[in-house]
Tab-separated table of C-alpha atoms in Angstrom:
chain	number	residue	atom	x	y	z
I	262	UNK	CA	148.564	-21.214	92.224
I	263	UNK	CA	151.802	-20.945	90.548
I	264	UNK	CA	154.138	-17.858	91.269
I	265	UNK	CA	154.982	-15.864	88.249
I	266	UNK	CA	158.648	-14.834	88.420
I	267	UNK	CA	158.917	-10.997	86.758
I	268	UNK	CA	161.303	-9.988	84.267
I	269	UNK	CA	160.002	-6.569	83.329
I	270	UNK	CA	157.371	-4.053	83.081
I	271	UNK	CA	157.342	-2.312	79.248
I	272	UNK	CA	154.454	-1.514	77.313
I	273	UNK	CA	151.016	-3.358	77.086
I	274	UNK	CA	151.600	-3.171	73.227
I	275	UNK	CA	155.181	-5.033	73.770
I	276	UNK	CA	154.411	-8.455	73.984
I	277	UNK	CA	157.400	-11.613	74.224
I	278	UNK	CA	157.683	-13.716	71.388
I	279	UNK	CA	156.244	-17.314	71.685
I	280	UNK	CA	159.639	-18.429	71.413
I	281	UNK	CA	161.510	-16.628	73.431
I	282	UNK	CA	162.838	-18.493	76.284
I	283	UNK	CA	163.111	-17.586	79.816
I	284	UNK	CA	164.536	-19.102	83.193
I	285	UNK	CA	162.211	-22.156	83.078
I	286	UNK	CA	160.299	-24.128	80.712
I	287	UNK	CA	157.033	-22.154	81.705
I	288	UNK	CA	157.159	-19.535	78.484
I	289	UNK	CA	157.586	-16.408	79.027
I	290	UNK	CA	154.194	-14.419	78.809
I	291	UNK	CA	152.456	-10.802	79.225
I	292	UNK	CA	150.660	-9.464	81.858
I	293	UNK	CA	148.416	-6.301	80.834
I	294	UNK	CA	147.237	-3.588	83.288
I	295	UNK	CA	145.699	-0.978	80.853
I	296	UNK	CA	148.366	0.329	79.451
I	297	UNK	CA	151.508	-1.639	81.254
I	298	UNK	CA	152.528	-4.555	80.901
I	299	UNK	CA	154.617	-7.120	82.975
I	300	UNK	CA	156.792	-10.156	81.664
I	301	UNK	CA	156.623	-12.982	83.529
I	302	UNK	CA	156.871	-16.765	83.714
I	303	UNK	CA	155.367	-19.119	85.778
I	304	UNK	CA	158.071	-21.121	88.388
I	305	UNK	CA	157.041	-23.953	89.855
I	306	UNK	CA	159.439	-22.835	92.516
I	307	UNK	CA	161.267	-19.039	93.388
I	308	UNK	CA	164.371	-19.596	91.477
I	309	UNK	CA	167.918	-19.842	92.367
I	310	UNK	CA	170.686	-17.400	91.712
I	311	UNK	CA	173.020	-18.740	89.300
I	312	UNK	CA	174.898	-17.461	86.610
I	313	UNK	CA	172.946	-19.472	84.162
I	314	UNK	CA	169.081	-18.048	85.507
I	315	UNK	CA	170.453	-14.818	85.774
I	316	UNK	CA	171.540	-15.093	82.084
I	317	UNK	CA	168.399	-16.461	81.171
I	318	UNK	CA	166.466	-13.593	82.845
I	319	UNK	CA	168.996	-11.051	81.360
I	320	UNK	CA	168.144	-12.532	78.180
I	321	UNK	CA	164.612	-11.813	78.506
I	322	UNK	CA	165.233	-8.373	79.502
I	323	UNK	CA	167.237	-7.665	76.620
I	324	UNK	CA	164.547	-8.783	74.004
I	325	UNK	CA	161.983	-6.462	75.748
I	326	UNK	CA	164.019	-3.461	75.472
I	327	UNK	CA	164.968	-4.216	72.184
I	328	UNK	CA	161.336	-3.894	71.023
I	329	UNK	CA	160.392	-1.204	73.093
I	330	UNK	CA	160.860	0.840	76.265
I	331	UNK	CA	161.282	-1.509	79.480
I	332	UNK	CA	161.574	-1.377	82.975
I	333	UNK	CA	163.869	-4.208	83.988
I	334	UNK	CA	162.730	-6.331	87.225
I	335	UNK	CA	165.403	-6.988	89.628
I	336	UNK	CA	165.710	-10.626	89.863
I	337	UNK	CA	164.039	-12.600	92.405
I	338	UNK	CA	161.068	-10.645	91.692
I	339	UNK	CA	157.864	-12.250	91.897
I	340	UNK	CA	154.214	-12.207	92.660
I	341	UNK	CA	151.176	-14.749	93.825
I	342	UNK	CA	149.330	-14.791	90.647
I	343	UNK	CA	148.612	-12.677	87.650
I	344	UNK	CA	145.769	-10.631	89.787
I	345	UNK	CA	148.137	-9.901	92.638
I	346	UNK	CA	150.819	-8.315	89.661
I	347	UNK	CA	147.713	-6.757	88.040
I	348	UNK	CA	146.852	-4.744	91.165
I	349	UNK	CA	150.554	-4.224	92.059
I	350	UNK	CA	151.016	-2.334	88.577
I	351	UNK	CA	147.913	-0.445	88.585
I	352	UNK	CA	149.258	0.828	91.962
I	353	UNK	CA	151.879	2.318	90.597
I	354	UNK	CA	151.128	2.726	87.251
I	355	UNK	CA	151.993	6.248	86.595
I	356	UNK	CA	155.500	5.810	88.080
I	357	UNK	CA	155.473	3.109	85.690
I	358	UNK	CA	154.601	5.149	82.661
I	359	UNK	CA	157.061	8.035	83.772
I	360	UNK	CA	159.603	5.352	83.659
I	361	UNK	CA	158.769	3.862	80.673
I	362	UNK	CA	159.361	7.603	79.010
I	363	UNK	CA	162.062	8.510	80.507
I	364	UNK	CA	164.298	5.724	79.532
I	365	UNK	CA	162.308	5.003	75.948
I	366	UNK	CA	164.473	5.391	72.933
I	367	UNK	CA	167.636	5.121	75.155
I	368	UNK	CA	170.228	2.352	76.101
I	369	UNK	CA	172.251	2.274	79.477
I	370	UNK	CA	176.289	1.787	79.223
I	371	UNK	CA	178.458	1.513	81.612
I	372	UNK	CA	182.002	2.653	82.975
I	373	UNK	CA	183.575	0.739	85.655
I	374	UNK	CA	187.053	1.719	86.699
I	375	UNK	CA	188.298	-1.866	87.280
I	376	UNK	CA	190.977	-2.987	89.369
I	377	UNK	CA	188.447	-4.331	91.760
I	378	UNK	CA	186.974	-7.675	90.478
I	379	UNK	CA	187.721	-10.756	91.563
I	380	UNK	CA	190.248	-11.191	94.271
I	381	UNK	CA	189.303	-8.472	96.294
I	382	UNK	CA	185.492	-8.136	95.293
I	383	UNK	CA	184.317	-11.034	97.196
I	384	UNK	CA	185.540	-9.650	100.579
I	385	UNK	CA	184.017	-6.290	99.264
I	386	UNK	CA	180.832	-7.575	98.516
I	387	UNK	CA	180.628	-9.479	102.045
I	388	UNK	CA	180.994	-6.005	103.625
I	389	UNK	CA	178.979	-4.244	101.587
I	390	UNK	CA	176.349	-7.112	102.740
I	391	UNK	CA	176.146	-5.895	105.791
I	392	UNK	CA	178.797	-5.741	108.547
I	393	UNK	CA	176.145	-7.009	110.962
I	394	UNK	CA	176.275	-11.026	109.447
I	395	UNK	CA	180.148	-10.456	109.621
I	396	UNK	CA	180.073	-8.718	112.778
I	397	UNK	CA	178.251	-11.721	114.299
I	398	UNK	CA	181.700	-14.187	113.121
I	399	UNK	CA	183.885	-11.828	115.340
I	400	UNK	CA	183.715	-8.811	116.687
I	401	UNK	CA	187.237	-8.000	117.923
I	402	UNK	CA	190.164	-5.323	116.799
I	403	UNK	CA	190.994	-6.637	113.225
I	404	UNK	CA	187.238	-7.026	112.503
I	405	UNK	CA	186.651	-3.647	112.765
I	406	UNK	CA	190.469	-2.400	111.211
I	407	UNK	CA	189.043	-4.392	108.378
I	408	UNK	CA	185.693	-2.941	108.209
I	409	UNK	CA	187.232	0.753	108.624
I	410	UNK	CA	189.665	0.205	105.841
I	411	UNK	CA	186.645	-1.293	103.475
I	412	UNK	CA	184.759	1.433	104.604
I	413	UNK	CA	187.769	3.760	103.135
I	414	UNK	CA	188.384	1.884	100.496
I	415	UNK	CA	184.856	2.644	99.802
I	416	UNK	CA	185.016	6.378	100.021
I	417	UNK	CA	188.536	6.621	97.551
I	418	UNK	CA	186.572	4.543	94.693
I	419	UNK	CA	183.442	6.536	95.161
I	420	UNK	CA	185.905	9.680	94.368
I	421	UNK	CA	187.746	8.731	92.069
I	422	UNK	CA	184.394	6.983	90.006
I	423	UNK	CA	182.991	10.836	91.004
I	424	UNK	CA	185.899	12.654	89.454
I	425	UNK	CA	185.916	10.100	85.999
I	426	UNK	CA	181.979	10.899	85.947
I	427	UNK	CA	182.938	14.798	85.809
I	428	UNK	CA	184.847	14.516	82.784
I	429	UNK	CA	182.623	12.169	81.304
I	430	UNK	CA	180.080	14.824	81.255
I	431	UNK	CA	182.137	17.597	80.389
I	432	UNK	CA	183.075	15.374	77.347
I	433	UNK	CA	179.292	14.397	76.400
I	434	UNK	CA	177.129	17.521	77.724
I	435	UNK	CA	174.296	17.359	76.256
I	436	UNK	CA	174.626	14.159	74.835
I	437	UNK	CA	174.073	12.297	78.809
I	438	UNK	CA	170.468	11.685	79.410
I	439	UNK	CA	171.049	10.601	82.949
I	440	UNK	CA	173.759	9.179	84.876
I	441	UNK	CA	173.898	7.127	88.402
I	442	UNK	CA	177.578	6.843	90.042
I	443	UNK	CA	177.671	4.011	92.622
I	444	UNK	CA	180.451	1.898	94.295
I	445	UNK	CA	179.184	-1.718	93.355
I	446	UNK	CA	180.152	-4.239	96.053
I	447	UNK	CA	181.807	-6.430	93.660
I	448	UNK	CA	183.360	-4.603	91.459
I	449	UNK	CA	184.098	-1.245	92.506
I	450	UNK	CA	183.642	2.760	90.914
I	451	UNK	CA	180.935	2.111	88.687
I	452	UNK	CA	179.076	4.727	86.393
I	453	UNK	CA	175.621	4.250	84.129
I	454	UNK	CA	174.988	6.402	81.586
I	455	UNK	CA	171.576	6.841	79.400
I	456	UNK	CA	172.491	7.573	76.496
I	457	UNK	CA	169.573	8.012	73.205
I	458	UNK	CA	170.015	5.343	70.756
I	459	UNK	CA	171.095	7.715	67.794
I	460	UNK	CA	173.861	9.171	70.258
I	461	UNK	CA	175.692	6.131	70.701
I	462	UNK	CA	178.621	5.969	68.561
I	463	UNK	CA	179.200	9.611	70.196
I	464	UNK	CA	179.433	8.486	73.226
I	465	UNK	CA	181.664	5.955	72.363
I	466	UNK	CA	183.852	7.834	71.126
I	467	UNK	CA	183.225	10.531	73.760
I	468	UNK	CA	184.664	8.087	76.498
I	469	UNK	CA	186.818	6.804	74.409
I	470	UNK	CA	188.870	10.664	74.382
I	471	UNK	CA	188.488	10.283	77.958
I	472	UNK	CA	190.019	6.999	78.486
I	473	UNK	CA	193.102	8.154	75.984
I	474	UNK	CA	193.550	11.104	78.751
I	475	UNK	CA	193.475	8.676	81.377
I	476	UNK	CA	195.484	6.391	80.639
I	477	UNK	CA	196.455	4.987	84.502
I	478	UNK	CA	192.862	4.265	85.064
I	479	UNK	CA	191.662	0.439	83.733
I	480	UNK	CA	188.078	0.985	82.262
I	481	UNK	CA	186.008	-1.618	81.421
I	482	UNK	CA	183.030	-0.437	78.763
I	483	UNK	CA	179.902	-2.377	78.870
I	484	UNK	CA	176.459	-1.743	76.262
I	485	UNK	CA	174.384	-1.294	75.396
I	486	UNK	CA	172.317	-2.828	78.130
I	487	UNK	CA	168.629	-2.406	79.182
I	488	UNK	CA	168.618	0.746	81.459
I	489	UNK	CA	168.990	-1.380	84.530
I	490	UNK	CA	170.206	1.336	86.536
I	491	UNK	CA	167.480	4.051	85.345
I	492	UNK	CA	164.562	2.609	87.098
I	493	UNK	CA	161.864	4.047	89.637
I	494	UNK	CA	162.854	3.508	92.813
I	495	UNK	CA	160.340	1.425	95.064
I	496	UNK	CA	159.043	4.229	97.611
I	497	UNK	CA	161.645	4.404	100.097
I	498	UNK	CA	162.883	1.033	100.420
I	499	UNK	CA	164.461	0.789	96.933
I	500	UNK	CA	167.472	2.477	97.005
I	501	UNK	CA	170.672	0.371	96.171
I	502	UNK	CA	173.661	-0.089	97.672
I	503	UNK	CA	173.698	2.950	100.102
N	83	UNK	CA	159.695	-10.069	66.778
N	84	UNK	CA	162.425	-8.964	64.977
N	85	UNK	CA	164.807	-7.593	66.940
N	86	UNK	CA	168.376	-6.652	66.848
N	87	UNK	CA	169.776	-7.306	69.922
N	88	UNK	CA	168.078	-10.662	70.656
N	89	UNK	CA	171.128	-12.792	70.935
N	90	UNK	CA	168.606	-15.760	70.003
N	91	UNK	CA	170.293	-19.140	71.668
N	92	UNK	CA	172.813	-18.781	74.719
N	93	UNK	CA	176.130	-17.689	73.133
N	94	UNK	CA	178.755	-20.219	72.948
N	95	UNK	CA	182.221	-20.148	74.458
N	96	UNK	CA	183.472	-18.879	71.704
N	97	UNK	CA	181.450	-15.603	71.595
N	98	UNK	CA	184.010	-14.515	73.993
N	99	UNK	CA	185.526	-11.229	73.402
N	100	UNK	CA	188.968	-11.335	72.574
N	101	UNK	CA	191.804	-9.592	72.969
N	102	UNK	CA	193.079	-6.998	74.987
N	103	UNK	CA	190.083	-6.205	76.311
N	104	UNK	CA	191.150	-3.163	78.714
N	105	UNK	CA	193.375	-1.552	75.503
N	106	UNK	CA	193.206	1.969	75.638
N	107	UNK	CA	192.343	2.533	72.028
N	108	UNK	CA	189.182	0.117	71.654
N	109	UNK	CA	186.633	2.051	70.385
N	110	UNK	CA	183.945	-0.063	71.354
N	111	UNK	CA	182.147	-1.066	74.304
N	112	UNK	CA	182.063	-5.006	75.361
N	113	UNK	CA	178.542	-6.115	74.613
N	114	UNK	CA	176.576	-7.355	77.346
N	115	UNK	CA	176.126	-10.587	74.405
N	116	UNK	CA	179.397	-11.590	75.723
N	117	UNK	CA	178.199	-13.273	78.690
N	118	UNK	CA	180.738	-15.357	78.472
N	119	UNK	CA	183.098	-12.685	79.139
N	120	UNK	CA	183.988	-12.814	82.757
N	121	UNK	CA	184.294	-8.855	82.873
N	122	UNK	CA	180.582	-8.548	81.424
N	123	UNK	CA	179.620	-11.182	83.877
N	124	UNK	CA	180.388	-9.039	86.393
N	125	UNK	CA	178.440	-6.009	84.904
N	126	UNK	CA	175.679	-8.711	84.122
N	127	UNK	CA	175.360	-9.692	87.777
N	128	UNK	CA	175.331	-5.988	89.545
N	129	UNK	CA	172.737	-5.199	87.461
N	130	UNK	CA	170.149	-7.713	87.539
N	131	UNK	CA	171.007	-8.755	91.616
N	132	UNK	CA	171.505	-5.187	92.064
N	133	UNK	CA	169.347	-3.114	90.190
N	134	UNK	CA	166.198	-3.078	88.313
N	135	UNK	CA	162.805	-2.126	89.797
N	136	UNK	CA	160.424	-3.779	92.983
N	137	UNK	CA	157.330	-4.045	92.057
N	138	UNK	CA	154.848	-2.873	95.210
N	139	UNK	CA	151.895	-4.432	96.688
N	140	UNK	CA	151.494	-8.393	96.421
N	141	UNK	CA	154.912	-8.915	94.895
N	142	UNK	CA	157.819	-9.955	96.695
N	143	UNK	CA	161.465	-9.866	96.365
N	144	UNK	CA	163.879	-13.105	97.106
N	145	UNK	CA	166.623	-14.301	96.111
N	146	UNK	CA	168.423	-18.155	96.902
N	147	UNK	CA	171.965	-18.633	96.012
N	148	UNK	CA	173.118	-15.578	95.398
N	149	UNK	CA	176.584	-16.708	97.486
N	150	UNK	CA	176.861	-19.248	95.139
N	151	UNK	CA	176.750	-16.902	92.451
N	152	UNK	CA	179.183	-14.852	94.517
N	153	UNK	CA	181.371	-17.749	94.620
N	154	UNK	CA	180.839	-18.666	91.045
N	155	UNK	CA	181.855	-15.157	89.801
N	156	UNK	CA	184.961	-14.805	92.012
N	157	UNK	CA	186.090	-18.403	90.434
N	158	UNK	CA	185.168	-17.347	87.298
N	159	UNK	CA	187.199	-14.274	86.876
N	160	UNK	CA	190.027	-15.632	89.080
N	161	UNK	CA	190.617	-17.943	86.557
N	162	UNK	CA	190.052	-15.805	83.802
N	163	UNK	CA	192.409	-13.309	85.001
N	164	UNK	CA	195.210	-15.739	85.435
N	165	UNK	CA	195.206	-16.553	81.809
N	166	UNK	CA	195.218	-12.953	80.993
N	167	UNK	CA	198.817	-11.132	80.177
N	168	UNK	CA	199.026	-10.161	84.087
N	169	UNK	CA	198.451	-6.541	84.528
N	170	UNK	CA	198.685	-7.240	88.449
N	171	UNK	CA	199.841	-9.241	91.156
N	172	UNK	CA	197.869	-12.600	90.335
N	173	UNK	CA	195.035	-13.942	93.156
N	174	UNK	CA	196.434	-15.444	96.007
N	175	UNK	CA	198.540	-12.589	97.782
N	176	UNK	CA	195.319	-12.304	99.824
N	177	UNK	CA	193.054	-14.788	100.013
N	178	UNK	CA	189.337	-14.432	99.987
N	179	UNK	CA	188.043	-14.189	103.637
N	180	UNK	CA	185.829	-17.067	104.681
């Protein structure tokens, strides 16, 4: 049996293109539980993170959404055989559907107060990974300064990403379908928004007033993407970065 | 299949967007298209490492090489951000910890 690596779950009547090309040479293909629908590919092996297969799988994301609603997978996602995904979506089918509503007709962008990237997200992201693999390298004084003043570091993004979000939706009211405000490991203060596809260009120009008004903070705009952040949570275990 | 925001073969180098890319009066929004773009890349990677939903039952989550990825990334935009008009101190007042 060959795994089937999972891109997303949209509707049954959204099917991939033959041509569309995904992570591997497998073809990218539908798999139907009544009304739901899962894109997947078959991998002769789980496959690696890299920059190109998560491209590829972005990619595939992207030209499900852009037909219809979709659910992106988060990658690394994958499942025995088509029956095993079959029985996995019928379990949760009406979460499925409820999230297949709530983000239909919309596109995700983001806001990410930069400053973070790069030199100092990798030691972020290695303590947002856990302390416990870095507390196994060396747990002594300036181990735990460091993790303290992460931890800190943390909590001033988080309000000042908090604070940005506030006069982001002042500045759109009712024009924000959702929003999620995180602190991403690598990159720090980072807000989604779900915006409906006709309300675009407002936005835009919605957060671009904003960023006038701020003119200390370095945003970085990103969309539209697939609503990657406006997903049903897995029961329980699925919550991100927290 | 036709659809607007399939970005049909993987963009070339030179889809890169250009420019000041943090300018306070762009009224646009960097396109996730622009892979290429190390400050999408970013974007790109928290949200499909990061986000996105887990299936239940049968179906499993794992992921190999993400470090690498890690490592890729932090090359990546280190070496995008040197060529970049410097709006900070340049990489290498603190290096990255082991």
């Amino acid at each position: 049996m060959t795994p089937l690596h999972v891109y997303c779950v949209t509707d049954a009547a959204n099917a991939p293109g033959p041509a569309l090309a995904g992570i591997g040479a497998g073809g990218v293909e539908a798999v139907v539980s009544n009304d739901i629908a899962a894109w997947v590919e078959e991998v002769p092996v789980r496959p690696v993170a890299t920059l190109e297969s998560l491209r590829a799988h972005h990619r595939v994301v992207q030209a499900a959404a852009a037909a219809g609603p979709a659910l992106p997978a988060r990658f690394g996602t994958s499942a025995e055989d088509a029956e095993a995904l079959r029985e996995s979506l019928q379990e949760a089918a009406a979460a499925y559907r409820a999230g297949l509503e709530r983000v239909r007709d919309a596109v995700e962008y983001g806001v990410r107060i930069a400053g973070g990237a790069g030199t100092e997200g990798a030691p972020a992201a290695e303590a947002a990974r856990g302390g416990d693999a870095a507390a196994g390298a060396g747990p002594g004084r300036a181990h735990l300064e460091r993790l303290r003043a992460r931890h800190r570091e943390r909590e001033r993004r988080l309000r000042d990403a908090r604070r940005l979000a506030g006069e982001l939706r002042e500045e759109l009211g009712s024009r924000l379908r959702e929003e999620r405000v995180d602190v991403d490991p690598r990159t720090g203060g980072t807000i989604a928004h779900l915006v409906a596809v006709p309300d675009a260009d407002a936005w835009l120009a919605a957060v671009d007033k904003v960023r006038r008004r701020r003119p200390e903070l370095e945003l970085v705009v990103t969309g539209p993407w697939p609503p990657y952040s406006f997903t049903p949570e897995r029961g329980g275990e699925g919550q991100n970065d927290d | 299949m036709d659809d607007p925001r399939d970005p049909g073969p993987e963009p070339a180098a030179e889809h890169r967007v250009r420019g000041p890319i943090h300018s306070p009066s762009v009224a646009a929004a960097l396109h996730p298209d622009a892979l290429d773009d190390p400050v999408a890349l970013v974007d790109l990677v928290n949200r499909v490492l990061d986000r996105g939903v887990v299936l239940r039952g049968d179906v499993t989550i794992s992921v190999a090489g993400v470090d690498l990825v890690e490592l890729g990334l932090a090359l990546y935009v280190a070496s995008a951000e040197r060529a970049r008009i410097p709006r900070r101190p340049g990489p290498g007042g603190e290096p990255p910890a082991p």
